[in-house]
XYZ file of C-alpha atoms in Angstrom:
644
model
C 0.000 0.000 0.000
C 1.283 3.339 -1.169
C 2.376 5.583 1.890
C 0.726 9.011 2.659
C 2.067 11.731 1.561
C 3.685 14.432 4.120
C 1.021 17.261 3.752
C 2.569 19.156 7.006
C 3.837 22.531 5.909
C 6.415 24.084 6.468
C 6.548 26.638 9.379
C 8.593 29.831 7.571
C 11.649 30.227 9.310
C 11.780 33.181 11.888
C 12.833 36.827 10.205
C 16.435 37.717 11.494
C 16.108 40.771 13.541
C 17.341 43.944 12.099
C 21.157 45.123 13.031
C 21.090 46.705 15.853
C 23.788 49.287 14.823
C 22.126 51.362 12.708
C 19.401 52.221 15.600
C 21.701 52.468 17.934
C 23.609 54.743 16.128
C 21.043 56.820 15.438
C 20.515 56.899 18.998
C 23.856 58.281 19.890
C 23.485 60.758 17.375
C 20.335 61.854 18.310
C 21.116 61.981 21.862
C 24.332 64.248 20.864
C 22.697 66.608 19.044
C 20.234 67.225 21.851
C 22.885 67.429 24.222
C 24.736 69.914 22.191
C 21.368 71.874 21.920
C 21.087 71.587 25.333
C 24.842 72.558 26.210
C 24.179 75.553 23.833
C 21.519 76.760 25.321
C 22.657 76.901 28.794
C 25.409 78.875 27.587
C 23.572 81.455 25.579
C 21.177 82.014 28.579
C 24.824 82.062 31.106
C 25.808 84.235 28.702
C 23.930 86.622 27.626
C 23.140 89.324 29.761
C 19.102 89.833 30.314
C 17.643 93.120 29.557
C 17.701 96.198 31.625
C 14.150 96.236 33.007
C 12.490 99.344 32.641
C 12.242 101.928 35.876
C 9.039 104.374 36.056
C 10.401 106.773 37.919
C 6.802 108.730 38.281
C 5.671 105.456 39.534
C 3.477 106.874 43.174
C 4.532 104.969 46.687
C 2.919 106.909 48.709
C -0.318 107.263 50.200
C -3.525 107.777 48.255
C -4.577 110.419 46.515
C -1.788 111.777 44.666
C -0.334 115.081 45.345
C -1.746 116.835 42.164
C 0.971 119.573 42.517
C 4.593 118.265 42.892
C 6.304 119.287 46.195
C 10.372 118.697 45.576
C 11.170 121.138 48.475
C 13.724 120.122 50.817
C 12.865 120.529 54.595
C 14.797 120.529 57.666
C 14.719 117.409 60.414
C 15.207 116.873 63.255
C 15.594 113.607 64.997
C 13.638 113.871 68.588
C 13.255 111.305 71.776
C 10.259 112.929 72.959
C 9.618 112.610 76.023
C 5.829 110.730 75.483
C 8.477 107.797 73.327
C 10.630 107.592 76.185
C 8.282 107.068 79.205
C 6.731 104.635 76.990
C 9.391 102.773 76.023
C 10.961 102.999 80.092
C 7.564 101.335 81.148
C 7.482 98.888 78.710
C 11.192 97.441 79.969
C 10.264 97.666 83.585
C 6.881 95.460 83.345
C 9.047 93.527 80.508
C 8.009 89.563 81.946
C 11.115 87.147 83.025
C 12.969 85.661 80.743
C 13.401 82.022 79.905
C 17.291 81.040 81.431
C 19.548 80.558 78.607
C 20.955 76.752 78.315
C 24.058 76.529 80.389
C 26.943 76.733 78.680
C 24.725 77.917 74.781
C 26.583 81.608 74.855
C 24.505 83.004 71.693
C 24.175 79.672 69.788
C 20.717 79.792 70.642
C 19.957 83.430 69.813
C 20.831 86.342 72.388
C 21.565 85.332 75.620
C 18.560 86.431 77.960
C 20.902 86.706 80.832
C 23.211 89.473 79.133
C 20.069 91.054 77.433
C 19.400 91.968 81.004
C 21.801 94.122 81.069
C 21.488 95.315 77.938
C 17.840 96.292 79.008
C 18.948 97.722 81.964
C 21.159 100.006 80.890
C 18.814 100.888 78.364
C 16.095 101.903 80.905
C 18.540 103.458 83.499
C 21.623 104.555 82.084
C 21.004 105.357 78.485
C 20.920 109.356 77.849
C 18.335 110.296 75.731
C 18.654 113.647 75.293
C 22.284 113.297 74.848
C 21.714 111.029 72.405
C 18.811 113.032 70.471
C 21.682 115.848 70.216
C 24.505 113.697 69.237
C 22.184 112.361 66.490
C 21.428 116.023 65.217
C 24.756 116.829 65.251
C 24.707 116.843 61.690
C 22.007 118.156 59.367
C 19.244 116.553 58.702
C 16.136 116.717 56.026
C 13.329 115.368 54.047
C 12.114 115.608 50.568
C 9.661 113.941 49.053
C 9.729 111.905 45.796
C 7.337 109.441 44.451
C 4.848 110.108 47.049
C 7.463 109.387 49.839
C 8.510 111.726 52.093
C 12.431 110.365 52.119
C 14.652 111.356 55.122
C 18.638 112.315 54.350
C 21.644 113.380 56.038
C 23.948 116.026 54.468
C 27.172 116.997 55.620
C 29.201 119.521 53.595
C 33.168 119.578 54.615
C 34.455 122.839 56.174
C 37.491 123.727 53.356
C 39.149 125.816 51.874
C 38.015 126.879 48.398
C 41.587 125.131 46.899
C 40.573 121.586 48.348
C 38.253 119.881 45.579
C 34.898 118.618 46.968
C 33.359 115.365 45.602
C 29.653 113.968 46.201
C 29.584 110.499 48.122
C 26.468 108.971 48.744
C 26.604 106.499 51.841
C 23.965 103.979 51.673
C 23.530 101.853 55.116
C 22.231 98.173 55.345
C 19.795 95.926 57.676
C 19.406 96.502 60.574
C 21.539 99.253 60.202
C 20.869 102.928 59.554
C 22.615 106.292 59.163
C 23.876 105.848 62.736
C 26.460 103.599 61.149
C 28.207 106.498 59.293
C 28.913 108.517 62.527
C 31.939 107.642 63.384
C 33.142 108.021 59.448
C 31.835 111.247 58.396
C 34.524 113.463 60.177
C 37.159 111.178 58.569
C 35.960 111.898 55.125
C 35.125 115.592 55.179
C 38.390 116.342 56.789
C 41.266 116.721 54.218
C 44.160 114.833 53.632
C 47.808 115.285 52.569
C 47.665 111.867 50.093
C 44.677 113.539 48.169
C 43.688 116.833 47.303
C 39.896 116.740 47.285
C 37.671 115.490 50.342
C 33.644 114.287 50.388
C 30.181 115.869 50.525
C 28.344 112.979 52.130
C 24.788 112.339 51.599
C 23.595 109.623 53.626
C 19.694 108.697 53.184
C 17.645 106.336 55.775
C 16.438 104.005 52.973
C 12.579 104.585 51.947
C 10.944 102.064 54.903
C 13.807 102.118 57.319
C 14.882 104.718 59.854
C 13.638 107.923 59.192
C 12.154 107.133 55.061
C 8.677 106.527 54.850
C 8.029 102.956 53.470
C 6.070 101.817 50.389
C 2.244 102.047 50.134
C 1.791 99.511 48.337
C 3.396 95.839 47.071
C 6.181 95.908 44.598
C 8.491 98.393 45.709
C 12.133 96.606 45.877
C 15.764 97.633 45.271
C 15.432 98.650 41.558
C 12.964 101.279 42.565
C 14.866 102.801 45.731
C 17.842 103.091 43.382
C 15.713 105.407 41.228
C 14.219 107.244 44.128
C 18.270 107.795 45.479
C 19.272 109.046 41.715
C 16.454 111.226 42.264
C 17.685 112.264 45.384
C 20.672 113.088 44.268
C 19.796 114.913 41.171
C 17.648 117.458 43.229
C 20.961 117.930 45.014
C 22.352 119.046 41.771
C 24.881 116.150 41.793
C 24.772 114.969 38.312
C 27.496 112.812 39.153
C 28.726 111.591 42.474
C 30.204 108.423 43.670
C 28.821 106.016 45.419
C 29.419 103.874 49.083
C 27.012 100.619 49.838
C 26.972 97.432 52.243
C 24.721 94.428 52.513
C 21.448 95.961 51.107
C 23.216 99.379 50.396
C 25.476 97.114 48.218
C 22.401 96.112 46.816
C 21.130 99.739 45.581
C 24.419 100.767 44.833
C 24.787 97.880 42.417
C 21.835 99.122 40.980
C 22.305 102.512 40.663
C 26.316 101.813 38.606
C 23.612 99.654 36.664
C 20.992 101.895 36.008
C 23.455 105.028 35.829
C 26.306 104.689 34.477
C 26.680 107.941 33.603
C 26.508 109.423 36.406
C 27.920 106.981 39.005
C 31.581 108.004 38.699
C 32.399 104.938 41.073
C 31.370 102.238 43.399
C 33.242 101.452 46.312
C 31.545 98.279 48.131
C 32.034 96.741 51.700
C 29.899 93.373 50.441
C 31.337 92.581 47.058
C 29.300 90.322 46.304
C 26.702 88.795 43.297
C 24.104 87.055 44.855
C 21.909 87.048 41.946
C 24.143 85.810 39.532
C 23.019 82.214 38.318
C 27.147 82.768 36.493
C 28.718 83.768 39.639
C 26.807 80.547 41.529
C 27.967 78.277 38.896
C 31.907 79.281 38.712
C 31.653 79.262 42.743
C 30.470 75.635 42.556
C 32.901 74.261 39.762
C 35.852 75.871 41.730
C 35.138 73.482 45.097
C 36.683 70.798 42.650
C 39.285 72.883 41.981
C 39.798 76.134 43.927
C 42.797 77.275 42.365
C 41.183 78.163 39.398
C 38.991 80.205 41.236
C 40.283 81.761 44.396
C 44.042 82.564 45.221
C 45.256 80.309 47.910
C 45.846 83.100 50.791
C 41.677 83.481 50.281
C 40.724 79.874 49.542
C 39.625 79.430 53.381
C 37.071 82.029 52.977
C 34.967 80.056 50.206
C 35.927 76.423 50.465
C 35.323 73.577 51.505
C 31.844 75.064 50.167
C 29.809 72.921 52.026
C 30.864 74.156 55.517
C 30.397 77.824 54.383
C 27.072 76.809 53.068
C 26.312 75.712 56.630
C 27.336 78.700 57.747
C 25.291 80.751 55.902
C 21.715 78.409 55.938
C 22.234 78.648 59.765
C 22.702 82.741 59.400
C 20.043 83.184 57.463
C 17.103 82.140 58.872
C 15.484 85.945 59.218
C 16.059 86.113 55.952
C 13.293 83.277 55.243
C 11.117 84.808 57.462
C 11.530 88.605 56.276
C 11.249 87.168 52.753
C 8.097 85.539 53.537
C 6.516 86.992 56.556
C 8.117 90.362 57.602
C 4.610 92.090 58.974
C 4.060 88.674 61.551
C 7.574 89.127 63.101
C 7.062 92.951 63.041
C 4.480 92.773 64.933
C 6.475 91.076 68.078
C 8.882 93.635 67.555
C 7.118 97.139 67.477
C 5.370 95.734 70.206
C 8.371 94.757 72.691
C 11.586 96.916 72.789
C 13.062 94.001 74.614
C 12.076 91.730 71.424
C 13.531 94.579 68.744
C 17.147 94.989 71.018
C 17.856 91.307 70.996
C 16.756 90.726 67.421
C 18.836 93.723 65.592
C 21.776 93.557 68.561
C 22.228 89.728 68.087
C 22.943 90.276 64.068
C 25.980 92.757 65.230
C 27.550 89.920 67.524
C 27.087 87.141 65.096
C 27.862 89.013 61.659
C 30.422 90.699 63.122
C 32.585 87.538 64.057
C 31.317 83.828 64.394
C 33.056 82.676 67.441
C 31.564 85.318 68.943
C 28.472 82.791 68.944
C 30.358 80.899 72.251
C 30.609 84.380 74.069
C 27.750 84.230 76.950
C 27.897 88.320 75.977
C 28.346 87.981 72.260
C 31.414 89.866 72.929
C 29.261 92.746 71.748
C 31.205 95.364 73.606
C 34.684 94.019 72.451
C 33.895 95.534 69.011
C 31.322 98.339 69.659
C 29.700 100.903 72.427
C 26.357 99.759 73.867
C 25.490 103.382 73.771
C 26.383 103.494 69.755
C 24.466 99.959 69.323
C 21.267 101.632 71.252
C 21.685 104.463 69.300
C 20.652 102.069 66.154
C 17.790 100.459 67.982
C 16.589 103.693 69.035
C 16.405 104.623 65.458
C 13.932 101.733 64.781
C 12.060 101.911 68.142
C 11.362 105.892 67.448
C 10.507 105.931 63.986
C 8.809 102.328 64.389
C 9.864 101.374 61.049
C 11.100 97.635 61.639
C 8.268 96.380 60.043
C 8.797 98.199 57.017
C 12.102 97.580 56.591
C 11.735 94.058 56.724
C 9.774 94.152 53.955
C 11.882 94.933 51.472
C 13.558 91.333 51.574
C 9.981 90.300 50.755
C 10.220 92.431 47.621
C 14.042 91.225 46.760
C 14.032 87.330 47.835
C 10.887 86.533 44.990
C 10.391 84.692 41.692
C 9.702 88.486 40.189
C 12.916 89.763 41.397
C 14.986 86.728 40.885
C 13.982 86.383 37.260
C 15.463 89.836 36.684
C 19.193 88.020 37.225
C 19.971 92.081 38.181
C 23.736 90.751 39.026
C 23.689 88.898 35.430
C 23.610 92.202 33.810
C 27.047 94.179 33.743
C 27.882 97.562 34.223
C 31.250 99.430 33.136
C 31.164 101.662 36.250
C 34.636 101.677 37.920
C 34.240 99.550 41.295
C 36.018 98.452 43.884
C 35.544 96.180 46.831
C 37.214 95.695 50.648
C 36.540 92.139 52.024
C 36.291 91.459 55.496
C 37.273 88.237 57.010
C 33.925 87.849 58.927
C 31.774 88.881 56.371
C 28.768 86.713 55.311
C 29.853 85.923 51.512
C 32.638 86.115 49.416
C 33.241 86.252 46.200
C 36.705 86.045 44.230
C 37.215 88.779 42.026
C 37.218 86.765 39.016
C 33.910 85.906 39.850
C 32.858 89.872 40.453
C 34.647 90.739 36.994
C 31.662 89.115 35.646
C 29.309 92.180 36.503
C 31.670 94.618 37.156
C 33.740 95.222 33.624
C 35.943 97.384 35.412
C 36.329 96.172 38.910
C 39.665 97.694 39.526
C 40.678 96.335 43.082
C 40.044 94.775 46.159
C 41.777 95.515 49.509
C 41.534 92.441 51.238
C 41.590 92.491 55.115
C 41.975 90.032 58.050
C 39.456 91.354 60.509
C 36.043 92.807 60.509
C 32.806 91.723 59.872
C 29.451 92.942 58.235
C 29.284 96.459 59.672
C 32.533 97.875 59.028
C 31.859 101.569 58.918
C 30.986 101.245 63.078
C 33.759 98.546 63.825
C 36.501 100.188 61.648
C 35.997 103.646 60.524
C 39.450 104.471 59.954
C 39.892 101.663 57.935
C 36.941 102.331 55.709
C 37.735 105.950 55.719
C 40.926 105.596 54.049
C 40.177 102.954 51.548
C 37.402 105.016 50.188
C 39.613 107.743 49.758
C 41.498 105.589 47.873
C 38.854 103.823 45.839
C 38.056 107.397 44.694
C 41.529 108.597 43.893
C 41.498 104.954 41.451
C 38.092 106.186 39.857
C 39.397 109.610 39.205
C 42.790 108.501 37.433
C 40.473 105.740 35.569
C 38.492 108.223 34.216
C 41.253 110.721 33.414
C 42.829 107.482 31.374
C 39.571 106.474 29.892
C 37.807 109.453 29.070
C 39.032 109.882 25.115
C 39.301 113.223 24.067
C 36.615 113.515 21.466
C 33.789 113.163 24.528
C 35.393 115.991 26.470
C 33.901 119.227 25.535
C 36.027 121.453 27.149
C 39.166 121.722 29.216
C 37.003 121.674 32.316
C 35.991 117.993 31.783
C 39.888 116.964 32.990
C 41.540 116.583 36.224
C 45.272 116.913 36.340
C 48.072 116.686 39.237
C 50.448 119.742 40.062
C 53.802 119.157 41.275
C 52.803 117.800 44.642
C 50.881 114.972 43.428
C 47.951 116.385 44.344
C 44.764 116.553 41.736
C 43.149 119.952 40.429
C 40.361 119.499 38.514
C 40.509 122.420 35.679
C 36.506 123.194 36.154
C 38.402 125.645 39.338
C 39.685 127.871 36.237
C 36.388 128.330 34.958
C 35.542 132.316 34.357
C 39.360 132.528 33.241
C 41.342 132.662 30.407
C 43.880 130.568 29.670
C 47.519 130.210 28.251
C 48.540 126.198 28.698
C 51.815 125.653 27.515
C 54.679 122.660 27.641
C 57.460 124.133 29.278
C 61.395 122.466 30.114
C 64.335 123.723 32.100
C 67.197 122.922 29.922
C 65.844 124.111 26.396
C 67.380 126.673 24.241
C 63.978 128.697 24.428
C 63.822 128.259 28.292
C 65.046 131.531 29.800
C 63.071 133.862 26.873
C 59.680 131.982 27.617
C 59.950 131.821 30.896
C 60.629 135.736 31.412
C 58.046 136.063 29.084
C 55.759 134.140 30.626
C 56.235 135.845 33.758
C 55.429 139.407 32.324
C 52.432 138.237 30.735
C 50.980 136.855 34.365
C 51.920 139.828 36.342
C 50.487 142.309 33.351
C 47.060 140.050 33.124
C 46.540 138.292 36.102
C 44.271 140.778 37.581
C 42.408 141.039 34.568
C 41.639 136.955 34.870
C 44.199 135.786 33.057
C 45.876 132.121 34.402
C 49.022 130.252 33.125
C 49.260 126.460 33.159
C 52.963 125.321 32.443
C 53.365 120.910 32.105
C 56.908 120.125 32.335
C 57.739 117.729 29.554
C 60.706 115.537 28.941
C 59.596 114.362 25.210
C 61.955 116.572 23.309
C 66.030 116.340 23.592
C 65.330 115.170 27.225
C 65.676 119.100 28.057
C 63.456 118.467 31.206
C 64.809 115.381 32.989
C 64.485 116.573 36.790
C 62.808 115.211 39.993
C 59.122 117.423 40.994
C 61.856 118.829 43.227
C 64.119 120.256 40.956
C 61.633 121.677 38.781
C 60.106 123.552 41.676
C 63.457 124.617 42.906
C 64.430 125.613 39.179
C 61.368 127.880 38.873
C 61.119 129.315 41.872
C 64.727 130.727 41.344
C 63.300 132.666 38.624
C 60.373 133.678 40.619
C 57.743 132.005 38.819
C 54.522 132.674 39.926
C 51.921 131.279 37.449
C 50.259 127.480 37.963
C 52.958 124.348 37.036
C 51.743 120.907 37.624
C 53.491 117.506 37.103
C 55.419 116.216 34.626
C 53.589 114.682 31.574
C 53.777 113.046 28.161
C 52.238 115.284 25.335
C 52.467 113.130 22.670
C 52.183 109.365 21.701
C 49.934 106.552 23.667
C 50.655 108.017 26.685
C 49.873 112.066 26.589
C 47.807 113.336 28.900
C 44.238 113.677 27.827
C 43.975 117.276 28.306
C 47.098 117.447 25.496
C 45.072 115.265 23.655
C 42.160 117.102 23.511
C 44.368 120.723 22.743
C 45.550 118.976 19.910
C 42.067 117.642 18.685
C 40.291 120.938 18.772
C 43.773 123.327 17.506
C 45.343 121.550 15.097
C 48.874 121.866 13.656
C 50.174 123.369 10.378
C 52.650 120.293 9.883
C 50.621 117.652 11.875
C 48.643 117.359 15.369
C 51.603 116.144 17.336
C 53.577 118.864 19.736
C 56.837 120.006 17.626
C 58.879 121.267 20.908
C 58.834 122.753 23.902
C 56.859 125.997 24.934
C 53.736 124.893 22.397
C 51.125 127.561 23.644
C 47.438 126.887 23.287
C 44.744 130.148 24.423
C 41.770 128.468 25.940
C 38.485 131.373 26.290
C 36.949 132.153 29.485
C 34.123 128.795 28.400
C 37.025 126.606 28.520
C 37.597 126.278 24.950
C 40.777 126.254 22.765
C 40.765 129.306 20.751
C 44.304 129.615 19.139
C 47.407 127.281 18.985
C 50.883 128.666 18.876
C 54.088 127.073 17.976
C 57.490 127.095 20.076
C 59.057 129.840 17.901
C 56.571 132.395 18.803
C 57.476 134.353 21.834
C 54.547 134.780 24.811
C 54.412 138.720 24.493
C 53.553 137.552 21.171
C 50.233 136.444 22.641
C 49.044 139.749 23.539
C 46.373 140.693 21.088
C 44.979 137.531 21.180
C 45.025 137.528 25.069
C 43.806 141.069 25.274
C 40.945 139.900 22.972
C 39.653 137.255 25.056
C 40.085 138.838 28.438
């Protein structure tokens, strides 16, 4: 029988799965791309600063309804302890309640120590002189103007000089829980003159609007960027188009502002908290140097950012009033308008703490190792009279929020000349590499090992004399930068006479003026310079002035000290202006010499040909005429005659 046939089919034999190296591939490709997207993008938005955001500077703070007629008078103040505040404020610390016993052994590690606030208290209620105080407050003048619909408080100090010592405008801006109190102790050290500079400071120090003295906002919305503007407006209805300006902790914060805002007018920014704290940049190089600090920090200062973790520590555990202020200001304002006892230990615990850490173990804070109790009352009095804790408080609430943060303010830089001084025990620090990223022109930082967050109370001499020197910096950056095509006329430059000391040329305004390149050993010396002479006694009375530069460009004809040039010229009884030796042509000529030879130019070129170059400059500070060395100074007497 025939077999059956095999019907079964055939199962198809499974497809071989595709190569997985093409997908894969893809993959990594893919994934590359997006990661270079990615990398890209976080570097444009690192990068790129955002925009300025705009500042309405008729934007009302104040009280409903609106002044309809604008009020920009300024009136007089005066600070007063009446005596309704201060039999109030005596009853309320003699029926204070007990306090809770400190843990033995805590010192302030738990907040102030209730044991030494007793004393604090005490002396506050029996020993503290009120009236004393109210006049040593007043001491200087005081006054309020209003702008924006806030009546804004300010002291004003003018120096006592004489009419030869230059006078420059300085506001001081204070911090929290500070106030003007803190500039006290500084303000005679920088109206008084000195012999390393020739020019001193006309302070302006402001309570900021909400704190001290300032009235406080209205309404929601009114942070940093807006008291900048109301300062620059401040300033401006001082008639200080320019001035320089002096900030710490939240003054830091305006300041930075303001050299942000105006840089035109902000000739300078000397800081005491050099710092970018809302700099995503300046958070990102800070963290990528704890792998490797060198990169970021010199070595000498690597203790005071790294290890980062401990400092970060530090500064969660230092910072929790800044979570509540941020968040909650008017709750905790409450408690302290309420209890003086509550406002002393919260503001006077910040100056033991901020001032040094291990002052933390201290049972007293070692409070009075650093400051008077008296000048640390004097503060809290400031608060307690004007009962503007609350207020002031609020402004972190108006800084520490998504609005504020998204502005990346410290992302944004500004080419105002600044310059910072570091204290050891100061709450952050930044490298200056990492400040260069705001500040294009951050010209220096004096670094010091002491000190703490309110410098101008714990080291006024110190802070004194490095703002004098911040400002001498600004003033010879500007006289470097300033090209002569923006300078209109000669009374837009500052120059040095033979001392070393700087005269700015706006003191010649009114006068006319012969500015010539002189030298001692040239063949034209002794003919120009008894020329010169004649002309000064024959005009001077009739406003003429004579401004002789020693220059050692041509044959090396003037190659003496500042010494022997005075001694040569005052052998020939010279009695017209000479100032310091300088370059008048090439890279390195003075500006003013540039600008002469910008606006009178030569026959045979711009460039000075030789000593005794004469340039006429009108009573508007203009040049006028340009003569060579070949033409004698009684020469000049028409064209003198004709100008005078």
């Amino acid at each position: 029988m025939a077999k059956k046939a095999n019907h079964q089919e055939k199962k198809p034999l499974p497809k071989k799965p595709p190569s997985s190296s093409f997908p894969i591939g893809k993959l990594f490709l893919v994934t590359a791309v997006l990661a270079g997207l990615a990398s890209f993008y976080v570097y444009k938005v690192l990068t790129t600063p955002p925009d300025l955001p705009e500042l309405d500077l008729n934007q009302w703070w104040g009280p409903y309804p609106i002044d309809q007629q604008k009020d920009e008078s300024i009136r007089p103040f005066k600070i007063e302890f009446s005596d309704v505040v201060v039999n109030d404020l005596r009853e309320r610390l003699l029926h204070r309640r007990p306090f809770v016993p400190p843990l033995e052994d805590a010192g302030f590690t738990y907040g102030f120590n209730s044991n030494f606030l007793t004393r604090v208290l005490d002396y506050w209620q029996n020993s503290y002189k009120f009236k004393d105080r109210e006049m040593f407050l007043n001491q200087y003048n005081h006054y309020v103007t209003k702008i924006q619909g806030l009546d804004v408080h300010f002291m004003h100090v003018k120096p006592k000089v004489s009419p030869d010592v230059m006078v420059v405008p300085l506001l001081l801006l204070h911090g929290w829980p500070g106030s003007v109190r803190e500039f006290y102790e500084l303000v005679p050290k920088l109206t008084a003159p000195r012999d390393d500079v020739a020019f001193v400071f006309e302070l302006v120090a402001p309570s900021l609007p909400g704190a001290g003295f300032s009235q406080g906002a209205a309404r929601p919305g009114f942070g940093p960027i807006q008291i900048a503007g109301i300062m620059h407006q401040l300033m401006q209805r001082l008639g200080h188009t320019k001035y320089y300006v002096q900030g710490g902790d939240a003054g830091h914060t305006v300041g930075s502002l303001l050299a942000t805002y105006y840089p035109q007018n902000v000739l300078g920014f000397h800081t005491n908290f050099p710092t970018l704290t809302f700099s995503s940049r300046a958070s990102l190089y800070v963290f990528l140097g704890s792998f490797w600090p060198s990169l970021v920090v010199e070595p000498e200062l690597e203790s005071r950012l790294y290890p980062l973790g401990k400092h970060v520590s530090h500064l969660l555990e230092e910072s929790g009033y800044m979570h509540i202020q941020a968040t909650k200001p008017d709750t905790i304002g409450t408690a302290l308008t309420d209890s003086p006892a509550g406002l002393a230990a919260y503001i006077l615990e910040k100056f033991s703490t901020w001032t040094n850490p291990e002052f933390r173990k201290a049972g007293d804070g070692k409070l009075l190792d650093k400051f008077q109790l008296t000048h640390l009352l004097d503060n809290v009095m400031i608060y307690w009279v004007s009962n503007s804790i609350t207020t002031s408080m609020r402004l972190y609430a108006e800084t520490m929020n998504k609005k504020m943060l998204a502005v990346r303010i410290d992302d944004i830089p500004t080419d105002v000349p600044t310059w910072g001084i570091k204290f050891k025990h100061e709450l952050l620090f930044h490298p200056d590499c990492v400040l260069r990223l705001k500040y294009k022109n951050y010209v220096a930082s004096s670094v010091v090992e002491d000190g703490g967050h309110f410098a101008a109370m714990e080291m006024p001499d110190l802070m004194a004399e490095d703002i004098f020197k911040a400002v001498a910096t600004f003033r010879e950056f500007h006289e470097a930068n300033t090209p002569a095509s923006s300078a209109q006329t000669v009374y837009d430059f500052t120059v040095k006479d033979l001392n070393g000391r700087e005269v700015k040329l706006d003191q010649y305004r009114g006068h006319v003026l012969l500015i010539v390149n002189v030298a001692s050993q040239c063949g034209l010396t002794d003919t120009n310079y008894k020329q010169l002479n004649q002309l000064y006694e024959k005009y001077e009375s009739k406003g003429l002035r004579i401004l002789a530069f020693p220059c050692n460009q041509f044959g090396g004809q003037e190659p003496g000290s500042p010494e022997d040039i005075f001694k040569f010229t005052k052998n020939r009884n010279v009695k017209f202006d000479l100032f310091e030796k300088i370059e008048v042509n090439g890279d390195e000529a003075h500006p003013l010499w540039k600008f002469l030879k910008t606006i009178q130019r030569g026959t045979m070129g711009d460039f000075i040909k030789w000593n005794f170059s004469k340039f006429i400059v009108n009573k508007h500070g203009i040049p006028v005429a340009r003569f060579g060395p070949n033409t004698d100074p009684v020469d000049l007497e028409p064209y003198l005659e004709k100008e005078l």
